[in-house]
Amino acid sequence: MNRLGLTDWNGPVMRRRLARRYAAERRFRLLGLGAVLLSAAFLAFLLVSMIGQGATGFLRTEVRVTLDFKAAPLLIDRAALAGRGADLALANAGIPAHLNAAATTAYGGEGAGYLSENSWLDVRDAVRDDPALLDGKASFWVAAATAIDLAAKGHGTAEAKAAYAKLKQAGAVRKTFNAGFLTRSNSNDPTRAGIWGAFKGSLLTMIVTLLLAFPIGVLSAVYLEEYAPRNRMTDLIEVSINNLAAVPSIIFGLLGLAVFLNTWQLPRSAALVGGLTLALMTMPVIVIAARNAIKSVPPSIRDAALGVGASPVQVVFHHVLPLALPGILTGTIIGMARALGETAPLLMIGMRAFIATPPDGFTDPATVLPVQIFLWSDEVSRGFVEKTSAAIVVLLAFLLAMNGLAIYLRNRFERRW
């Protein structure tokens, strides 16, 4: 204070106070920046570790084997290869015995052990596609055994690494992109396992979830915000919705088991039941997001629409909902992304079955990516470790795509007033 009773802004006391304020602001900014950098570091560590471990899951080790079909012909009628029963005919033609004999001749007594137990399927597919291979000698690149595959990727035992070095010196081994991992379904053999069946099951489950949760959730939010009277019943409904959004997901699995399977007798392990269960879990999230988006629309928009003669329904569907749509879609896709990563409720309704063929419809037996990852992580074979990480990479890519879609839709439908 100066002698007139006013604050002396240039005095030493005020300068110290201002210095402390500026120092506190700098500390707050540094803490905020540190929090952002720490979050980015954890995210980068997660992505790098998953991609580093899962990258080898997209590779496949193959061994070259030469078969002489003139010296040792297959027991098959060539005419059978032209029909639908080609796979069955080739399965009974003795390909495994021919393949093991050729590998033993080429690589010694342990040659047959260098090949995967289902490597004969590669020969079957090649012969089915080109029956002319049966007219003479033909070289095939077939799946290597899990031990050889791990040795080729820097893992495995010393014995397997020595066998791999022997094959590599002979030019009889190679690593290629494992397209089958993206196009096949589950298998007991890690060299034949793929994620297409689980990916398709996830897609069908998400379709059912979206078709049920989105319209019901949005309409519920519209009613609660625009039409519902303010009384104890409405307050009870709002509290219930908020509580349901925080209920552990396994509870919804128990509800789906009790209602959809035991009461309605719907097919077990089907995308339909999984979608119904996840819709129950996702719907409260969509209702909350939609209500917040509707609340954010200024009341002047409603007043202006009513002032020019629009009915209450026209105000909602022609003015309020279009303006609230970006927030609704963003909340919906975030809720769907959460549902995509759920495992516990789907385990409760039986979607942990071994699915060897992709589902053709919503009522066919199916599994989803998170459950497939859970099942592979529990396998004994070392070859499933990299498959688990590779499946996690695919799931993360799916989630990033959904969040990217949310950002695009928000920007696409966003309107300024």
PDB file of C-alpha atoms in Angstrom, residues 66-317:
ATOM      1  CA  THR A  66      10.272 -82.293 -54.315  1.00  0.00           C
ATOM      2  CA  LEU A  67       7.742 -85.015 -55.126  1.00  0.00           C
ATOM      3  CA  ASP A  68       8.084 -87.374 -58.074  1.00  0.00           C
ATOM      4  CA  PHE A  69       4.539 -88.353 -58.954  1.00  0.00           C
ATOM      5  CA  LYS A  70       5.714 -90.625 -61.811  1.00  0.00           C
ATOM      6  CA  ALA A  71       7.865 -92.742 -59.537  1.00  0.00           C
ATOM      7  CA  ALA A  72       5.313 -92.701 -56.720  1.00  0.00           C
ATOM      8  CA  PRO A  73       1.896 -91.784 -58.160  1.00  0.00           C
ATOM      9  CA  LEU A  74      -0.972 -90.727 -55.962  1.00  0.00           C
ATOM     10  CA  LEU A  75      -3.855 -93.135 -55.484  1.00  0.00           C
ATOM     11  CA  ILE A  76      -6.432 -90.892 -57.097  1.00  0.00           C
ATOM     12  CA  ASP A  77      -8.704 -90.767 -60.094  1.00  0.00           C
ATOM     13  CA  ARG A  78      -7.752 -87.686 -62.140  1.00  0.00           C
ATOM     14  CA  ALA A  79     -11.413 -87.185 -63.033  1.00  0.00           C
ATOM     15  CA  ALA A  80     -12.226 -86.633 -59.352  1.00  0.00           C
ATOM     16  CA  LEU A  81     -10.164 -83.452 -59.356  1.00  0.00           C
ATOM     17  CA  ALA A  82     -12.656 -81.709 -61.621  1.00  0.00           C
ATOM     18  CA  GLY A  83     -15.590 -81.980 -59.201  1.00  0.00           C
ATOM     19  CA  ARG A  84     -16.514 -80.579 -55.821  1.00  0.00           C
ATOM     20  CA  GLY A  85     -15.083 -83.641 -54.116  1.00  0.00           C
ATOM     21  CA  ALA A  86     -11.505 -82.816 -55.110  1.00  0.00           C
ATOM     22  CA  ASP A  87     -10.439 -82.069 -51.525  1.00  0.00           C
ATOM     23  CA  LEU A  88     -11.904 -85.338 -50.254  1.00  0.00           C
ATOM     24  CA  ALA A  89     -10.302 -87.317 -53.062  1.00  0.00           C
ATOM     25  CA  LEU A  90      -6.898 -85.758 -52.410  1.00  0.00           C
ATOM     26  CA  ALA A  91      -7.271 -86.320 -48.671  1.00  0.00           C
ATOM     27  CA  ASN A  92      -7.491 -90.062 -49.342  1.00  0.00           C
ATOM     28  CA  ALA A  93      -4.677 -90.122 -51.928  1.00  0.00           C
ATOM     29  CA  GLY A  94      -1.816 -90.680 -49.483  1.00  0.00           C
ATOM     30  CA  ILE A  95      -0.185 -87.245 -49.784  1.00  0.00           C
ATOM     31  CA  PRO A  96       1.170 -87.194 -46.163  1.00  0.00           C
ATOM     32  CA  ALA A  97       3.065 -90.469 -46.679  1.00  0.00           C
ATOM     33  CA  HIS A  98       4.526 -89.281 -50.003  1.00  0.00           C
ATOM     34  CA  LEU A  99       5.550 -85.966 -48.457  1.00  0.00           C
ATOM     35  CA  ASN A 100       7.227 -87.514 -45.410  1.00  0.00           C
ATOM     36  CA  ALA A 101       9.087 -90.011 -47.598  1.00  0.00           C
ATOM     37  CA  ALA A 102      10.329 -87.237 -49.899  1.00  0.00           C
ATOM     38  CA  ALA A 103      11.477 -85.117 -46.924  1.00  0.00           C
ATOM     39  CA  THR A 104      13.306 -88.097 -45.389  1.00  0.00           C
ATOM     40  CA  THR A 105      15.051 -88.814 -48.695  1.00  0.00           C
ATOM     41  CA  ALA A 106      16.092 -85.186 -49.141  1.00  0.00           C
ATOM     42  CA  TYR A 107      17.081 -84.226 -45.585  1.00  0.00           C
ATOM     43  CA  GLY A 108      17.829 -87.470 -43.798  1.00  0.00           C
ATOM     44  CA  GLY A 109      16.026 -89.398 -41.117  1.00  0.00           C
ATOM     45  CA  GLU A 110      14.803 -86.235 -39.392  1.00  0.00           C
ATOM     46  CA  GLY A 111      13.488 -84.688 -42.596  1.00  0.00           C
ATOM     47  CA  ALA A 112       9.860 -85.526 -41.890  1.00  0.00           C
ATOM     48  CA  GLY A 113      10.160 -83.691 -38.555  1.00  0.00           C
ATOM     49  CA  TYR A 114      11.058 -80.486 -40.384  1.00  0.00           C
ATOM     50  CA  LEU A 115       7.538 -80.284 -41.789  1.00  0.00           C
ATOM     51  CA  SER A 116       4.338 -79.217 -40.096  1.00  0.00           C
ATOM     52  CA  GLU A 117       1.826 -81.965 -39.419  1.00  0.00           C
ATOM     53  CA  ASN A 118      -0.596 -80.237 -41.793  1.00  0.00           C
ATOM     54  CA  SER A 119       1.966 -79.348 -44.453  1.00  0.00           C
ATOM     55  CA  TRP A 120       0.390 -81.872 -46.821  1.00  0.00           C
ATOM     56  CA  LEU A 121      -2.550 -79.451 -47.155  1.00  0.00           C
ATOM     57  CA  ASP A 122      -0.232 -77.106 -49.096  1.00  0.00           C
ATOM     58  CA  VAL A 123       0.444 -79.924 -51.560  1.00  0.00           C
ATOM     59  CA  ARG A 124      -3.255 -80.729 -51.747  1.00  0.00           C
ATOM     60  CA  ASP A 125      -4.148 -77.125 -52.582  1.00  0.00           C
ATOM     61  CA  ALA A 126      -1.424 -76.883 -55.241  1.00  0.00           C
ATOM     62  CA  VAL A 127      -2.480 -80.142 -56.933  1.00  0.00           C
ATOM     63  CA  ARG A 128      -6.139 -79.182 -56.812  1.00  0.00           C
ATOM     64  CA  ASP A 129      -5.389 -75.872 -58.512  1.00  0.00           C
ATOM     65  CA  ASP A 130      -3.038 -77.428 -61.089  1.00  0.00           C
ATOM     66  CA  PRO A 131      -3.608 -81.167 -61.708  1.00  0.00           C
ATOM     67  CA  ALA A 132      -0.823 -81.107 -64.326  1.00  0.00           C
ATOM     68  CA  LEU A 133       1.640 -81.338 -61.425  1.00  0.00           C
ATOM     69  CA  LEU A 134       0.786 -85.038 -61.194  1.00  0.00           C
ATOM     70  CA  ASP A 135       2.475 -85.696 -64.564  1.00  0.00           C
ATOM     71  CA  GLY A 136       6.055 -85.581 -63.250  1.00  0.00           C
ATOM     72  CA  LYS A 137       8.347 -84.038 -60.648  1.00  0.00           C
ATOM     73  CA  ALA A 138       7.205 -80.939 -58.796  1.00  0.00           C
ATOM     74  CA  SER A 139       8.724 -78.826 -56.015  1.00  0.00           C
ATOM     75  CA  PHE A 140       6.450 -77.557 -53.264  1.00  0.00           C
ATOM     76  CA  TRP A 141       7.020 -74.973 -50.553  1.00  0.00           C
ATOM     77  CA  VAL A 142       5.186 -76.340 -47.521  1.00  0.00           C
ATOM     78  CA  ALA A 143       4.778 -75.127 -43.960  1.00  0.00           C
ATOM     79  CA  ALA A 144       7.723 -75.851 -41.681  1.00  0.00           C
ATOM     80  CA  ALA A 145       7.316 -77.395 -38.260  1.00  0.00           C
ATOM     81  CA  THR A 146       6.779 -75.033 -35.351  1.00  0.00           C
ATOM     82  CA  ALA A 147      10.314 -75.660 -34.045  1.00  0.00           C
ATOM     83  CA  ILE A 148      11.865 -74.748 -37.419  1.00  0.00           C
ATOM     84  CA  ASP A 149       9.574 -71.725 -37.718  1.00  0.00           C
ATOM     85  CA  LEU A 150      10.642 -70.440 -34.305  1.00  0.00           C
ATOM     86  CA  ALA A 151      14.314 -71.055 -35.114  1.00  0.00           C
ATOM     87  CA  ALA A 152      13.937 -69.056 -38.338  1.00  0.00           C
ATOM     88  CA  LYS A 153      12.584 -66.147 -36.276  1.00  0.00           C
ATOM     89  CA  GLY A 154      15.402 -66.225 -33.739  1.00  0.00           C
ATOM     90  CA  HIS A 155      13.779 -68.419 -31.097  1.00  0.00           C
ATOM     91  CA  GLY A 156      13.633 -72.136 -30.394  1.00  0.00           C
ATOM     92  CA  THR A 157      16.116 -74.706 -29.170  1.00  0.00           C
ATOM     93  CA  ALA A 158      19.720 -75.148 -30.261  1.00  0.00           C
ATOM     94  CA  GLU A 159      18.758 -78.342 -32.070  1.00  0.00           C
ATOM     95  CA  ALA A 160      16.061 -76.542 -34.065  1.00  0.00           C
ATOM     96  CA  LYS A 161      18.446 -73.712 -34.908  1.00  0.00           C
ATOM     97  CA  ALA A 162      20.994 -76.228 -36.176  1.00  0.00           C
ATOM     98  CA  ALA A 163      18.338 -77.879 -38.361  1.00  0.00           C
ATOM     99  CA  TYR A 164      17.305 -74.484 -39.699  1.00  0.00           C
ATOM    100  CA  ALA A 165      20.914 -73.618 -40.492  1.00  0.00           C
ATOM    101  CA  LYS A 166      21.222 -76.893 -42.399  1.00  0.00           C
ATOM    102  CA  LEU A 167      18.117 -76.152 -44.443  1.00  0.00           C
ATOM    103  CA  LYS A 168      19.205 -72.580 -45.065  1.00  0.00           C
ATOM    104  CA  GLN A 169      22.612 -73.721 -46.315  1.00  0.00           C
ATOM    105  CA  ALA A 170      20.868 -76.042 -48.765  1.00  0.00           C
ATOM    106  CA  GLY A 171      18.594 -73.233 -49.951  1.00  0.00           C
ATOM    107  CA  ALA A 172      15.573 -75.269 -48.918  1.00  0.00           C
ATOM    108  CA  VAL A 173      13.932 -72.860 -46.497  1.00  0.00           C
ATOM    109  CA  ARG A 174      12.412 -69.398 -46.829  1.00  0.00           C
ATOM    110  CA  LYS A 175      10.226 -66.901 -44.967  1.00  0.00           C
ATOM    111  CA  THR A 176       7.179 -65.431 -46.690  1.00  0.00           C
ATOM    112  CA  PHE A 177       4.154 -63.330 -45.790  1.00  0.00           C
ATOM    113  CA  ASN A 178       1.574 -65.519 -44.082  1.00  0.00           C
ATOM    114  CA  ALA A 179      -1.539 -64.612 -46.044  1.00  0.00           C
ATOM    115  CA  GLY A 180      -3.308 -67.579 -44.491  1.00  0.00           C
ATOM    116  CA  PHE A 181      -3.228 -65.856 -41.105  1.00  0.00           C
ATOM    117  CA  LEU A 182      -5.697 -63.307 -42.496  1.00  0.00           C
ATOM    118  CA  THR A 183      -7.827 -65.741 -44.508  1.00  0.00           C
ATOM    119  CA  ARG A 184      -8.083 -68.894 -42.348  1.00  0.00           C
ATOM    120  CA  SER A 185      -9.940 -69.707 -39.156  1.00  0.00           C
ATOM    121  CA  ASN A 186      -8.798 -71.316 -35.920  1.00  0.00           C
ATOM    122  CA  SER A 187      -6.663 -74.464 -35.955  1.00  0.00           C
ATOM    123  CA  ASN A 188      -4.817 -76.710 -33.521  1.00  0.00           C
ATOM    124  CA  ASP A 189      -1.723 -76.240 -35.681  1.00  0.00           C
ATOM    125  CA  PRO A 190      -0.193 -72.757 -35.227  1.00  0.00           C
ATOM    126  CA  THR A 191       1.125 -72.833 -38.789  1.00  0.00           C
ATOM    127  CA  ARG A 192      -2.467 -73.097 -40.092  1.00  0.00           C
ATOM    128  CA  ALA A 193      -4.219 -70.830 -37.574  1.00  0.00           C
ATOM    129  CA  GLY A 194      -5.870 -67.645 -38.824  1.00  0.00           C
ATOM    130  CA  ILE A 195      -8.109 -64.848 -37.630  1.00  0.00           C
ATOM    131  CA  TRP A 196     -10.650 -64.560 -40.449  1.00  0.00           C
ATOM    132  CA  GLY A 197     -13.282 -66.597 -38.619  1.00  0.00           C
ATOM    133  CA  ALA A 198     -12.928 -64.495 -35.447  1.00  0.00           C
ATOM    134  CA  PHE A 199     -12.793 -61.258 -37.446  1.00  0.00           C
ATOM    135  CA  LYS A 200     -15.993 -62.147 -39.297  1.00  0.00           C
ATOM    136  CA  GLY A 201     -17.638 -63.141 -36.015  1.00  0.00           C
ATOM    137  CA  SER A 202     -16.661 -59.762 -34.528  1.00  0.00           C
ATOM    138  CA  LEU A 203     -18.086 -57.984 -37.562  1.00  0.00           C
ATOM    139  CA  LEU A 204     -21.428 -59.826 -37.370  1.00  0.00           C
ATOM    140  CA  THR A 205     -21.628 -59.255 -33.612  1.00  0.00           C
ATOM    141  CA  MET A 206     -20.955 -55.529 -34.004  1.00  0.00           C
ATOM    142  CA  ILE A 207     -23.653 -55.261 -36.694  1.00  0.00           C
ATOM    143  CA  VAL A 208     -26.255 -56.756 -34.347  1.00  0.00           C
ATOM    144  CA  THR A 209     -25.063 -54.518 -31.506  1.00  0.00           C
ATOM    145  CA  LEU A 210     -25.244 -51.362 -33.613  1.00  0.00           C
ATOM    146  CA  LEU A 211     -28.657 -52.135 -35.133  1.00  0.00           C
ATOM    147  CA  LEU A 212     -30.142 -52.596 -31.670  1.00  0.00           C
ATOM    148  CA  ALA A 213     -28.276 -50.174 -29.423  1.00  0.00           C
ATOM    149  CA  PHE A 214     -28.095 -47.122 -31.690  1.00  0.00           C
ATOM    150  CA  PRO A 215     -31.779 -46.498 -32.544  1.00  0.00           C
ATOM    151  CA  ILE A 216     -33.063 -47.492 -29.101  1.00  0.00           C
ATOM    152  CA  GLY A 217     -30.407 -45.442 -27.328  1.00  0.00           C
ATOM    153  CA  VAL A 218     -30.929 -42.311 -29.440  1.00  0.00           C
ATOM    154  CA  LEU A 219     -34.716 -42.451 -29.219  1.00  0.00           C
ATOM    155  CA  SER A 220     -34.498 -42.952 -25.460  1.00  0.00           C
ATOM    156  CA  ALA A 221     -32.240 -39.913 -25.170  1.00  0.00           C
ATOM    157  CA  VAL A 222     -34.609 -37.819 -27.310  1.00  0.00           C
ATOM    158  CA  TYR A 223     -37.583 -38.781 -25.166  1.00  0.00           C
ATOM    159  CA  LEU A 224     -35.797 -38.100 -21.868  1.00  0.00           C
ATOM    160  CA  GLU A 225     -34.504 -34.712 -23.014  1.00  0.00           C
ATOM    161  CA  GLU A 226     -37.402 -33.389 -25.080  1.00  0.00           C
ATOM    162  CA  TYR A 227     -40.621 -35.032 -23.927  1.00  0.00           C
ATOM    163  CA  ALA A 228     -40.312 -36.757 -20.549  1.00  0.00           C
ATOM    164  CA  PRO A 229     -41.907 -34.898 -17.618  1.00  0.00           C
ATOM    165  CA  ARG A 230     -39.644 -34.003 -14.722  1.00  0.00           C
ATOM    166  CA  ASN A 231     -40.806 -36.219 -11.890  1.00  0.00           C
ATOM    167  CA  ARG A 232     -39.525 -38.975  -9.621  1.00  0.00           C
ATOM    168  CA  MET A 233     -40.011 -41.663 -12.256  1.00  0.00           C
ATOM    169  CA  THR A 234     -37.834 -39.779 -14.749  1.00  0.00           C
ATOM    170  CA  ASP A 235     -35.200 -39.190 -12.083  1.00  0.00           C
ATOM    171  CA  LEU A 236     -35.229 -42.919 -11.273  1.00  0.00           C
ATOM    172  CA  ILE A 237     -34.768 -43.800 -14.950  1.00  0.00           C
ATOM    173  CA  GLU A 238     -31.848 -41.376 -15.285  1.00  0.00           C
ATOM    174  CA  VAL A 239     -30.131 -42.771 -12.196  1.00  0.00           C
ATOM    175  CA  SER A 240     -30.666 -46.324 -13.469  1.00  0.00           C
ATOM    176  CA  ILE A 241     -29.121 -45.490 -16.849  1.00  0.00           C
ATOM    177  CA  ASN A 242     -26.084 -43.918 -15.199  1.00  0.00           C
ATOM    178  CA  ASN A 243     -25.690 -46.952 -12.946  1.00  0.00           C
ATOM    179  CA  LEU A 244     -26.024 -49.382 -15.858  1.00  0.00           C
ATOM    180  CA  ALA A 245     -23.198 -47.621 -17.674  1.00  0.00           C
ATOM    181  CA  ALA A 246     -20.907 -48.465 -14.726  1.00  0.00           C
ATOM    182  CA  VAL A 247     -22.002 -52.088 -14.206  1.00  0.00           C
ATOM    183  CA  PRO A 248     -19.170 -54.629 -14.802  1.00  0.00           C
ATOM    184  CA  SER A 249     -19.501 -56.209 -18.218  1.00  0.00           C
ATOM    185  CA  ILE A 250     -19.614 -59.765 -16.876  1.00  0.00           C
ATOM    186  CA  ILE A 251     -23.000 -58.974 -15.293  1.00  0.00           C
ATOM    187  CA  PHE A 252     -24.408 -58.403 -18.766  1.00  0.00           C
ATOM    188  CA  GLY A 253     -22.970 -61.783 -19.739  1.00  0.00           C
ATOM    189  CA  LEU A 254     -24.891 -63.420 -16.895  1.00  0.00           C
ATOM    190  CA  LEU A 255     -28.026 -61.570 -18.018  1.00  0.00           C
ATOM    191  CA  GLY A 256     -27.544 -62.758 -21.594  1.00  0.00           C
ATOM    192  CA  LEU A 257     -27.023 -66.324 -20.374  1.00  0.00           C
ATOM    193  CA  ALA A 258     -30.199 -66.241 -18.288  1.00  0.00           C
ATOM    194  CA  VAL A 259     -32.461 -64.493 -20.806  1.00  0.00           C
ATOM    195  CA  PHE A 260     -31.235 -65.198 -24.337  1.00  0.00           C
ATOM    196  CA  LEU A 261     -29.974 -68.749 -23.853  1.00  0.00           C
ATOM    197  CA  ASN A 262     -31.878 -70.288 -20.951  1.00  0.00           C
ATOM    198  CA  THR A 263     -35.220 -68.492 -21.449  1.00  0.00           C
ATOM    199  CA  TRP A 264     -35.422 -67.678 -25.168  1.00  0.00           C
ATOM    200  CA  GLN A 265     -33.421 -70.762 -26.196  1.00  0.00           C
ATOM    201  CA  LEU A 266     -31.402 -68.883 -28.803  1.00  0.00           C
ATOM    202  CA  PRO A 267     -28.412 -70.706 -30.366  1.00  0.00           C
ATOM    203  CA  ARG A 268     -25.357 -70.788 -28.160  1.00  0.00           C
ATOM    204  CA  SER A 269     -22.105 -69.166 -29.342  1.00  0.00           C
ATOM    205  CA  ALA A 270     -23.912 -67.232 -32.104  1.00  0.00           C
ATOM    206  CA  ALA A 271     -23.225 -63.682 -33.245  1.00  0.00           C
ATOM    207  CA  LEU A 272     -26.915 -62.904 -32.656  1.00  0.00           C
ATOM    208  CA  VAL A 273     -26.692 -63.676 -28.935  1.00  0.00           C
ATOM    209  CA  GLY A 274     -23.355 -61.908 -28.632  1.00  0.00           C
ATOM    210  CA  GLY A 275     -24.784 -58.815 -30.319  1.00  0.00           C
ATOM    211  CA  LEU A 276     -27.837 -58.809 -28.060  1.00  0.00           C
ATOM    212  CA  THR A 277     -25.657 -59.076 -24.957  1.00  0.00           C
ATOM    213  CA  LEU A 278     -23.272 -56.328 -26.046  1.00  0.00           C
ATOM    214  CA  ALA A 279     -26.225 -54.129 -27.044  1.00  0.00           C
ATOM    215  CA  LEU A 280     -27.451 -54.234 -23.437  1.00  0.00           C
ATOM    216  CA  MET A 281     -24.009 -53.133 -22.302  1.00  0.00           C
ATOM    217  CA  THR A 282     -23.576 -50.414 -24.954  1.00  0.00           C
ATOM    218  CA  MET A 283     -27.043 -48.876 -24.818  1.00  0.00           C
ATOM    219  CA  PRO A 284     -26.569 -46.873 -21.559  1.00  0.00           C
ATOM    220  CA  VAL A 285     -23.358 -45.368 -22.966  1.00  0.00           C
ATOM    221  CA  ILE A 286     -25.171 -44.282 -26.130  1.00  0.00           C
ATOM    222  CA  VAL A 287     -28.075 -42.817 -24.125  1.00  0.00           C
ATOM    223  CA  ILE A 288     -25.712 -40.737 -21.976  1.00  0.00           C
ATOM    224  CA  ALA A 289     -23.683 -39.524 -24.975  1.00  0.00           C
ATOM    225  CA  ALA A 290     -26.828 -38.683 -26.955  1.00  0.00           C
ATOM    226  CA  ARG A 291     -28.380 -36.773 -24.043  1.00  0.00           C
ATOM    227  CA  ASN A 292     -25.237 -34.695 -23.585  1.00  0.00           C
ATOM    228  CA  ALA A 293     -25.136 -33.963 -27.319  1.00  0.00           C
ATOM    229  CA  ILE A 294     -28.788 -32.911 -27.340  1.00  0.00           C
ATOM    230  CA  LYS A 295     -28.261 -30.701 -24.280  1.00  0.00           C
ATOM    231  CA  SER A 296     -25.438 -28.913 -26.092  1.00  0.00           C
ATOM    232  CA  VAL A 297     -27.825 -27.608 -28.785  1.00  0.00           C
ATOM    233  CA  PRO A 298     -28.696 -23.977 -27.854  1.00  0.00           C
ATOM    234  CA  PRO A 299     -32.335 -23.347 -26.818  1.00  0.00           C
ATOM    235  CA  SER A 300     -32.458 -20.529 -29.368  1.00  0.00           C
ATOM    236  CA  ILE A 301     -32.450 -23.160 -32.139  1.00  0.00           C
ATOM    237  CA  ARG A 302     -35.632 -24.669 -30.730  1.00  0.00           C
ATOM    238  CA  ASP A 303     -37.251 -21.279 -30.161  1.00  0.00           C
ATOM    239  CA  ALA A 304     -36.454 -20.116 -33.696  1.00  0.00           C
ATOM    240  CA  ALA A 305     -37.882 -23.305 -35.226  1.00  0.00           C
ATOM    241  CA  LEU A 306     -41.055 -23.072 -33.157  1.00  0.00           C
ATOM    242  CA  GLY A 307     -41.327 -19.389 -34.061  1.00  0.00           C
ATOM    243  CA  VAL A 308     -41.507 -20.131 -37.789  1.00  0.00           C
ATOM    244  CA  GLY A 309     -44.267 -22.714 -37.287  1.00  0.00           C
ATOM    245  CA  ALA A 310     -42.392 -26.021 -36.920  1.00  0.00           C
ATOM    246  CA  SER A 311     -44.040 -28.719 -34.853  1.00  0.00           C
ATOM    247  CA  PRO A 312     -42.215 -30.164 -31.808  1.00  0.00           C
ATOM    248  CA  VAL A 313     -41.406 -33.310 -33.788  1.00  0.00           C
ATOM    249  CA  GLN A 314     -40.013 -31.251 -36.670  1.00  0.00           C
ATOM    250  CA  VAL A 315     -37.933 -29.228 -34.224  1.00  0.00           C
ATOM    251  CA  VAL A 316     -36.364 -32.414 -32.865  1.00  0.00           C
ATOM    252  CA  PHE A 317     -35.749 -34.297 -36.104  1.00  0.00           C
TER     253      PHE A 317
END
